């Protein structure tokens, strides 16, 4: 968890752990900034005799920590969670602490601070703010516990008794009940949900608690023009979906032609219901139906032509008429098969497959109803009825790793042949706009592409199957992973409809209620799920051997292999971004040069580019499935390539579920790396990272060689970090090649042994503090030399991060040749003679309730704010009047900003007299955007915070100091030095039309011997390519004479 590894982290969570463990021991480090968490070293005495959660830091590298994990599982009274790198979370009796600390490989043991249990709400630019009246509705808080229900009952722990504790702390009446074997649900009035969540987070046995967002279907009505358009231009839309998934060609269906139609496959689906009298599903055979959670026996429809089981989840409302028809449309795209030949052009992508259906609709409310534990209550029923694929066209709008992500990853990890697909969301083209369900590592998240131009009434001007739909949600996730995974057609899709009449038997062409036109990632996901069924049939029926069916050669593919085929089939697409065109619309940017990309993942699914079908395929397909690799081991596969064509390799593996504590840092646990070495010795790393950089975040990697040179290509799978021991992987390779070749040697020796880095295929991967080709460090610009890389930040996120450096600080930013994003806010606060330290949270002057007495602040510098979530109807005043301030200048800098937009405000005024009876308003601030630094030429300065009586949010914090701040502009290719006399300010990048310039090389040095805090409240850069680096620097380089 070294600070050098920090990317897109959440300030109050993992960064706190990193600072406490790695930095707190340094005597020169100043006090932590507000918002950081104090880590208490655990002791065996002085702690009450009950179970608590503890953090363990270990130092065993790679899979050697597997032994520690096994020991901890024997000692822990609850699940053992892992937070990369090398941190475990366990549940212990306090009396066990000393013994655990003495285990080989354990560095130390800490109590888990309550701040790590929180998950701040995500706010993106696409979020719509509006007035919300005081609500009497209920919210559901889900809390994952550090013990199982069985352990709790053995220890006579009754979670219902927590209601009294919560009542005492919050005044709220709540209902608490077990929701699964290790989680509870708490029903509370919506207005006090955040208070109750905070109270739960203080409880020792709560692992994580958060308000459960409402789950919605992810479809959009087609445009009115399209819905009213010429029927002749809407009659082939599901056919086009099927053809485009197969071939990228609206008139070609090579997989169907080869007999791949989904026969023998069962696909699970959870949605609002199915109109069972539609001709796409109707069968006179009785339908096996049931209601409940988990696997329900004797709920079979073995002879029904389309449905093998229909289960209504407890709490949902059975609706065989499926109003308003979302589920019917989705299932029609997956596997609809019309009994009327005239309607067959609307059949699904896998028309001969069958469906195991989970009805999760609530017709009366319009929402969906999901059980608390999907791995226990949702997926087992369809899996037991033969479903190895599960399609889900719904989700929330929280693009980070949550308990739902955990459930998805756990079930898929425990059942390696079960593939989950989730709609990416319809919040595009804004970045980080996906859902927590699709943010799971093992889930195939599906974005939406535009349809064939003929599917639009106006002829589809500007539309193309090679464009990502403008509404399709984009990545990355909060921890920097690529999502969506792939893209399928999702715009203007015609499929089966519900007419809300259970016995109408609607089917005729043009008949109302027979088909419906919808758009959304809800429509793209079932198309991809149908494609996944064709992939499974391809392997089960042995097509991969000769390109034709050969059941004797069949195999049961893992979900990782199906995923690898899907990503391997991807083609790059043009996409919309916030580079606005002349009309003020989002601009359509050209397809990225390499994949994956945050707009589309691995691109548009095109299955006949990977599934070998004999002589018609201009390539050969090679697959490896469920191959085990041990820690520190490297597997290799050699291919003799003819050259002159594309050579491509795709790797996927099923990763263990992560703790939600990893949501803003890194959720990947088992880290493999794909490396391809060409005949000429060129080293190509997974996901096209260069210069010895490897992908540490994704469990899918790919290398594409557009025009291969002839000779031996060696494909290496490197077990870089396997804390849980051996890992299975799946590999897909295509090209004009033969396999079974002996691999080349993995590169020459690295220069100078790579210092504290790692030698990988002749390149140094700098994983320690070193930089440069041999990781030995290099000068920034004379006389400044990098002493330690403290943090690297990249990607698109709005949550905020702060990095303290105890000495002169260097901030560098480099961008590549691609068009940039909207950049960043990079603010510094110097620990200078004026600003001697950042106050601890306990001494920040904060407001968190009603009150009108102003708080007088006479010190030279300090912090003010709400101290987190604020109360309704709060009014607070800060009267800032620094002593000994001859310049009479005061600068104020917002560090955090999360207010209800348009209704809760921070007002800043200059005072015309010492009592502030006459003032001039400088500005009023609301919402989530961080305002620019405020400079007042008068003192005192009056800051007022006001909230209304409805919604509350995360609050604000602001630093102030006497003296003027400074904006420092980048001078490309030069180092801009800021003297220590500047109290604080902002580093600025050159901007062109709202984005930062390409090919930037900016460097700033804050020459503050006492150190500084860098605050980055918002960032928008191309992930892993355009990077902000924060370093500690010194005058005089190693090996050079000291400065005079």
PDB file of C-alpha atoms in Angstrom, residues 162-336:
ATOM      1  CA  UNK A 162     -28.723  -2.445  17.969  1.00  0.00           C
ATOM      2  CA  UNK A 163     -31.903  -0.504  17.291  1.00  0.00           C
ATOM      3  CA  UNK A 164     -31.776   0.898  20.826  1.00  0.00           C
ATOM      4  CA  UNK A 165     -28.157   1.988  20.380  1.00  0.00           C
ATOM      5  CA  UNK A 166     -29.017   3.702  17.100  1.00  0.00           C
ATOM      6  CA  UNK A 167     -32.034   5.361  18.724  1.00  0.00           C
ATOM      7  CA  UNK A 168     -29.791   6.746  21.447  1.00  0.00           C
ATOM      8  CA  UNK A 169     -27.236   8.083  18.967  1.00  0.00           C
ATOM      9  CA  UNK A 170     -29.571   9.446  16.296  1.00  0.00           C
ATOM     10  CA  UNK A 171     -33.060   9.673  17.767  1.00  0.00           C
ATOM     11  CA  UNK A 172     -34.306   7.528  14.877  1.00  0.00           C
ATOM     12  CA  UNK A 173     -36.575   4.497  15.154  1.00  0.00           C
ATOM     13  CA  UNK A 174     -35.281   1.721  12.911  1.00  0.00           C
ATOM     14  CA  UNK A 175     -36.115  -1.863  12.021  1.00  0.00           C
ATOM     15  CA  UNK A 176     -33.204  -4.305  11.793  1.00  0.00           C
ATOM     16  CA  UNK A 177     -33.332  -7.794  10.327  1.00  0.00           C
ATOM     17  CA  UNK A 178     -30.916 -10.364   8.969  1.00  0.00           C
ATOM     18  CA  UNK A 179     -30.792 -10.189   5.176  1.00  0.00           C
ATOM     19  CA  UNK A 180     -28.297 -12.981   4.498  1.00  0.00           C
ATOM     20  CA  UNK A 181     -25.779 -15.149   6.285  1.00  0.00           C
ATOM     21  CA  UNK A 182     -23.500 -12.152   6.926  1.00  0.00           C
ATOM     22  CA  UNK A 183     -25.523  -8.990   6.326  1.00  0.00           C
ATOM     23  CA  UNK A 184     -28.389  -7.065   7.839  1.00  0.00           C
ATOM     24  CA  UNK A 185     -30.878  -4.571   6.443  1.00  0.00           C
ATOM     25  CA  UNK A 186     -31.938  -1.522   8.412  1.00  0.00           C
ATOM     26  CA  UNK A 187     -35.121   0.280   7.407  1.00  0.00           C
ATOM     27  CA  UNK A 188     -35.043   3.970   8.340  1.00  0.00           C
ATOM     28  CA  UNK A 189     -36.800   7.224   7.442  1.00  0.00           C
ATOM     29  CA  UNK A 190     -35.038   8.642   4.391  1.00  0.00           C
ATOM     30  CA  UNK A 191     -34.291  11.977   6.080  1.00  0.00           C
ATOM     31  CA  UNK A 192     -32.059  10.383   8.725  1.00  0.00           C
ATOM     32  CA  UNK A 193     -30.498   7.614   6.632  1.00  0.00           C
ATOM     33  CA  UNK A 194     -27.033   9.175   6.646  1.00  0.00           C
ATOM     34  CA  UNK A 195     -27.119   9.594  10.453  1.00  0.00           C
ATOM     35  CA  UNK A 196     -28.043   5.958  10.964  1.00  0.00           C
ATOM     36  CA  UNK A 197     -25.359   4.860   8.499  1.00  0.00           C
ATOM     37  CA  UNK A 198     -22.761   6.839  10.460  1.00  0.00           C
ATOM     38  CA  UNK A 199     -23.962   5.215  13.699  1.00  0.00           C
ATOM     39  CA  UNK A 200     -23.655   1.741  12.187  1.00  0.00           C
ATOM     40  CA  UNK A 201     -20.117   2.498  11.082  1.00  0.00           C
ATOM     41  CA  UNK A 202     -19.084   3.031  14.698  1.00  0.00           C
ATOM     42  CA  UNK A 203     -20.072  -0.530  15.622  1.00  0.00           C
ATOM     43  CA  UNK A 204     -17.189  -2.957  15.928  1.00  0.00           C
ATOM     44  CA  UNK A 205     -18.750  -5.774  13.927  1.00  0.00           C
ATOM     45  CA  UNK A 206     -20.005  -3.718  10.994  1.00  0.00           C
ATOM     46  CA  UNK A 207     -17.618  -4.264   8.080  1.00  0.00           C
ATOM     47  CA  UNK A 208     -19.268  -1.744   5.778  1.00  0.00           C
ATOM     48  CA  UNK A 209     -22.576   0.125   5.745  1.00  0.00           C
ATOM     49  CA  UNK A 210     -24.238   2.229   3.084  1.00  0.00           C
ATOM     50  CA  UNK A 211     -27.664   3.327   1.920  1.00  0.00           C
ATOM     51  CA  UNK A 212     -28.901   0.961  -0.773  1.00  0.00           C
ATOM     52  CA  UNK A 213     -29.592   2.919  -3.967  1.00  0.00           C
ATOM     53  CA  UNK A 214     -32.801   2.228  -5.838  1.00  0.00           C
ATOM     54  CA  UNK A 215     -32.335  -0.183  -8.722  1.00  0.00           C
ATOM     55  CA  UNK A 216     -33.792   0.878 -12.059  1.00  0.00           C
ATOM     56  CA  UNK A 217     -34.131  -0.643 -15.484  1.00  0.00           C
ATOM     57  CA  UNK A 218     -31.666   0.793 -17.983  1.00  0.00           C
ATOM     58  CA  UNK A 219     -33.735   1.389 -21.103  1.00  0.00           C
ATOM     59  CA  UNK A 220     -34.724   4.606 -22.827  1.00  0.00           C
ATOM     60  CA  UNK A 221     -37.726   5.216 -25.013  1.00  0.00           C
ATOM     61  CA  UNK A 222     -36.799   5.485 -28.661  1.00  0.00           C
ATOM     62  CA  UNK A 223     -37.173   8.941 -30.141  1.00  0.00           C
ATOM     63  CA  UNK A 224     -40.680  10.008 -31.078  1.00  0.00           C
ATOM     64  CA  UNK A 225     -39.560  10.315 -34.679  1.00  0.00           C
ATOM     65  CA  UNK A 226     -38.251   6.762 -34.645  1.00  0.00           C
ATOM     66  CA  UNK A 227     -41.316   5.396 -32.893  1.00  0.00           C
ATOM     67  CA  UNK A 228     -43.579   7.025 -35.484  1.00  0.00           C
ATOM     68  CA  UNK A 229     -41.323   6.213 -38.402  1.00  0.00           C
ATOM     69  CA  UNK A 230     -41.783   4.071 -41.451  1.00  0.00           C
ATOM     70  CA  UNK A 231     -42.491   0.504 -40.341  1.00  0.00           C
ATOM     71  CA  UNK A 232     -40.518  -0.768 -43.301  1.00  0.00           C
ATOM     72  CA  UNK A 233     -37.409   0.678 -41.699  1.00  0.00           C
ATOM     73  CA  UNK A 234     -38.002  -0.950 -38.325  1.00  0.00           C
ATOM     74  CA  UNK A 235     -38.797  -4.525 -39.310  1.00  0.00           C
ATOM     75  CA  UNK A 236     -35.322  -6.023 -39.051  1.00  0.00           C
ATOM     76  CA  UNK A 237     -33.954  -4.496 -35.893  1.00  0.00           C
ATOM     77  CA  UNK A 238     -33.492  -7.613 -33.761  1.00  0.00           C
ATOM     78  CA  UNK A 239     -32.240  -9.419 -36.846  1.00  0.00           C
ATOM     79  CA  UNK A 240     -29.688  -6.653 -37.204  1.00  0.00           C
ATOM     80  CA  UNK A 241     -28.750  -7.005 -33.537  1.00  0.00           C
ATOM     81  CA  UNK A 242     -28.128 -10.704 -34.083  1.00  0.00           C
ATOM     82  CA  UNK A 243     -26.213 -10.195 -37.307  1.00  0.00           C
ATOM     83  CA  UNK A 244     -24.114  -7.332 -35.930  1.00  0.00           C
ATOM     84  CA  UNK A 245     -23.086  -9.342 -32.859  1.00  0.00           C
ATOM     85  CA  UNK A 246     -22.110 -12.223 -35.126  1.00  0.00           C
ATOM     86  CA  UNK A 247     -20.310 -10.399 -37.895  1.00  0.00           C
ATOM     87  CA  UNK A 248     -20.538  -6.617 -37.742  1.00  0.00           C
ATOM     88  CA  UNK A 249     -22.450  -6.884 -41.024  1.00  0.00           C
ATOM     89  CA  UNK A 250     -26.198  -6.256 -40.924  1.00  0.00           C
ATOM     90  CA  UNK A 251     -26.818  -8.723 -43.749  1.00  0.00           C
ATOM     91  CA  UNK A 252     -24.545 -11.591 -42.660  1.00  0.00           C
ATOM     92  CA  UNK A 253     -25.192 -14.279 -40.035  1.00  0.00           C
ATOM     93  CA  UNK A 254     -22.229 -16.683 -40.277  1.00  0.00           C
ATOM     94  CA  UNK A 255     -22.782 -18.280 -36.850  1.00  0.00           C
ATOM     95  CA  UNK A 256     -26.459 -19.012 -37.473  1.00  0.00           C
ATOM     96  CA  UNK A 257     -25.513 -20.350 -40.894  1.00  0.00           C
ATOM     97  CA  UNK A 258     -23.039 -22.712 -39.223  1.00  0.00           C
ATOM     98  CA  UNK A 259     -25.750 -24.068 -36.904  1.00  0.00           C
ATOM     99  CA  UNK A 260     -24.879 -21.958 -33.858  1.00  0.00           C
ATOM    100  CA  UNK A 261     -28.284 -20.795 -32.617  1.00  0.00           C
ATOM    101  CA  UNK A 262     -28.142 -21.319 -28.839  1.00  0.00           C
ATOM    102  CA  UNK A 263     -29.574 -24.834 -28.839  1.00  0.00           C
ATOM    103  CA  UNK A 264     -28.831 -26.617 -25.567  1.00  0.00           C
ATOM    104  CA  UNK A 265     -28.066 -23.367 -23.728  1.00  0.00           C
ATOM    105  CA  UNK A 266     -29.990 -21.947 -20.759  1.00  0.00           C
ATOM    106  CA  UNK A 267     -29.685 -18.235 -20.043  1.00  0.00           C
ATOM    107  CA  UNK A 268     -30.734 -16.714 -16.743  1.00  0.00           C
ATOM    108  CA  UNK A 269     -32.352 -13.295 -16.657  1.00  0.00           C
ATOM    109  CA  UNK A 270     -33.681 -11.077 -13.892  1.00  0.00           C
ATOM    110  CA  UNK A 271     -36.156  -8.423 -14.976  1.00  0.00           C
ATOM    111  CA  UNK A 272     -39.669  -7.001 -14.681  1.00  0.00           C
ATOM    112  CA  UNK A 273     -41.512 -10.054 -16.020  1.00  0.00           C
ATOM    113  CA  UNK A 274     -42.433 -11.794 -19.280  1.00  0.00           C
ATOM    114  CA  UNK A 275     -45.698 -11.479 -21.188  1.00  0.00           C
ATOM    115  CA  UNK A 276     -46.098 -15.222 -21.553  1.00  0.00           C
ATOM    116  CA  UNK A 277     -48.835 -15.104 -24.216  1.00  0.00           C
ATOM    117  CA  UNK A 278     -46.507 -13.327 -26.677  1.00  0.00           C
ATOM    118  CA  UNK A 279     -45.790 -15.539 -29.669  1.00  0.00           C
ATOM    119  CA  UNK A 280     -42.082 -15.249 -28.901  1.00  0.00           C
ATOM    120  CA  UNK A 281     -42.565 -17.316 -25.707  1.00  0.00           C
ATOM    121  CA  UNK A 282     -46.045 -18.856 -25.710  1.00  0.00           C
ATOM    122  CA  UNK A 283     -46.435 -22.578 -25.156  1.00  0.00           C
ATOM    123  CA  UNK A 284     -49.567 -24.431 -24.096  1.00  0.00           C
ATOM    124  CA  UNK A 285     -47.404 -26.528 -21.780  1.00  0.00           C
ATOM    125  CA  UNK A 286     -47.945 -25.513 -18.129  1.00  0.00           C
ATOM    126  CA  UNK A 287     -45.264 -23.184 -16.817  1.00  0.00           C
ATOM    127  CA  UNK A 288     -43.396 -24.162 -13.651  1.00  0.00           C
ATOM    128  CA  UNK A 289     -43.696 -21.149 -11.358  1.00  0.00           C
ATOM    129  CA  UNK A 290     -42.684 -20.431  -7.779  1.00  0.00           C
ATOM    130  CA  UNK A 291     -41.856 -17.601  -5.390  1.00  0.00           C
ATOM    131  CA  UNK A 292     -39.005 -17.240  -2.930  1.00  0.00           C
ATOM    132  CA  UNK A 293     -35.241 -16.846  -2.638  1.00  0.00           C
ATOM    133  CA  UNK A 294     -32.353 -19.201  -3.246  1.00  0.00           C
ATOM    134  CA  UNK A 295     -32.805 -22.478  -5.086  1.00  0.00           C
ATOM    135  CA  UNK A 296     -36.421 -23.644  -5.101  1.00  0.00           C
ATOM    136  CA  UNK A 297     -36.920 -27.318  -6.048  1.00  0.00           C
ATOM    137  CA  UNK A 298     -39.873 -28.572  -8.107  1.00  0.00           C
ATOM    138  CA  UNK A 299     -40.105 -25.310 -10.030  1.00  0.00           C
ATOM    139  CA  UNK A 300     -39.352 -26.761 -13.445  1.00  0.00           C
ATOM    140  CA  UNK A 301     -40.835 -26.462 -16.912  1.00  0.00           C
ATOM    141  CA  UNK A 302     -38.900 -29.254 -18.582  1.00  0.00           C
ATOM    142  CA  UNK A 303     -41.115 -29.424 -21.669  1.00  0.00           C
ATOM    143  CA  UNK A 304     -41.877 -25.730 -22.176  1.00  0.00           C
ATOM    144  CA  UNK A 305     -40.324 -24.594 -25.438  1.00  0.00           C
ATOM    145  CA  UNK A 306     -38.767 -21.379 -24.017  1.00  0.00           C
ATOM    146  CA  UNK A 307     -38.918 -21.183 -20.210  1.00  0.00           C
ATOM    147  CA  UNK A 308     -37.266 -23.792 -17.959  1.00  0.00           C
ATOM    148  CA  UNK A 309     -38.288 -22.053 -14.713  1.00  0.00           C
ATOM    149  CA  UNK A 310     -40.111 -18.866 -13.719  1.00  0.00           C
ATOM    150  CA  UNK A 311     -39.322 -17.738 -10.157  1.00  0.00           C
ATOM    151  CA  UNK A 312     -40.668 -14.551  -8.574  1.00  0.00           C
ATOM    152  CA  UNK A 313     -38.262 -13.196  -5.966  1.00  0.00           C
ATOM    153  CA  UNK A 314     -39.674 -12.572  -2.488  1.00  0.00           C
ATOM    154  CA  UNK A 315     -40.836  -8.951  -2.291  1.00  0.00           C
ATOM    155  CA  UNK A 316     -41.389  -8.682  -6.041  1.00  0.00           C
ATOM    156  CA  UNK A 317     -44.789  -8.796  -7.717  1.00  0.00           C
ATOM    157  CA  UNK A 318     -45.543 -11.556 -10.226  1.00  0.00           C
ATOM    158  CA  UNK A 319     -46.686 -10.020 -13.506  1.00  0.00           C
ATOM    159  CA  UNK A 320     -47.093 -12.405 -16.417  1.00  0.00           C
ATOM    160  CA  UNK A 321     -48.425  -9.458 -18.399  1.00  0.00           C
ATOM    161  CA  UNK A 322     -45.150  -7.577 -17.666  1.00  0.00           C
ATOM    162  CA  UNK A 323     -46.224  -3.962 -17.732  1.00  0.00           C
ATOM    163  CA  UNK A 324     -44.497  -1.825 -19.056  1.00  0.00           C
ATOM    164  CA  UNK A 325     -42.746  -4.586 -21.005  1.00  0.00           C
ATOM    165  CA  UNK A 326     -39.064  -4.158 -20.219  1.00  0.00           C
ATOM    166  CA  UNK A 327     -38.482  -7.796 -19.298  1.00  0.00           C
ATOM    167  CA  UNK A 328     -40.393  -9.037 -22.350  1.00  0.00           C
ATOM    168  CA  UNK A 329     -38.281  -6.870 -24.654  1.00  0.00           C
ATOM    169  CA  UNK A 330     -35.013  -7.991 -23.028  1.00  0.00           C
ATOM    170  CA  UNK A 331     -35.819 -11.719 -23.103  1.00  0.00           C
ATOM    171  CA  UNK A 332     -37.044 -11.346 -26.680  1.00  0.00           C
ATOM    172  CA  UNK A 333     -33.605 -10.061 -27.672  1.00  0.00           C
ATOM    173  CA  UNK A 334     -31.836 -12.876 -25.831  1.00  0.00           C
ATOM    174  CA  UNK A 335     -33.788 -15.850 -27.080  1.00  0.00           C
ATOM    175  CA  UNK A 336     -37.219 -14.888 -28.452  1.00  0.00           C
TER     176      UNK A 336
END
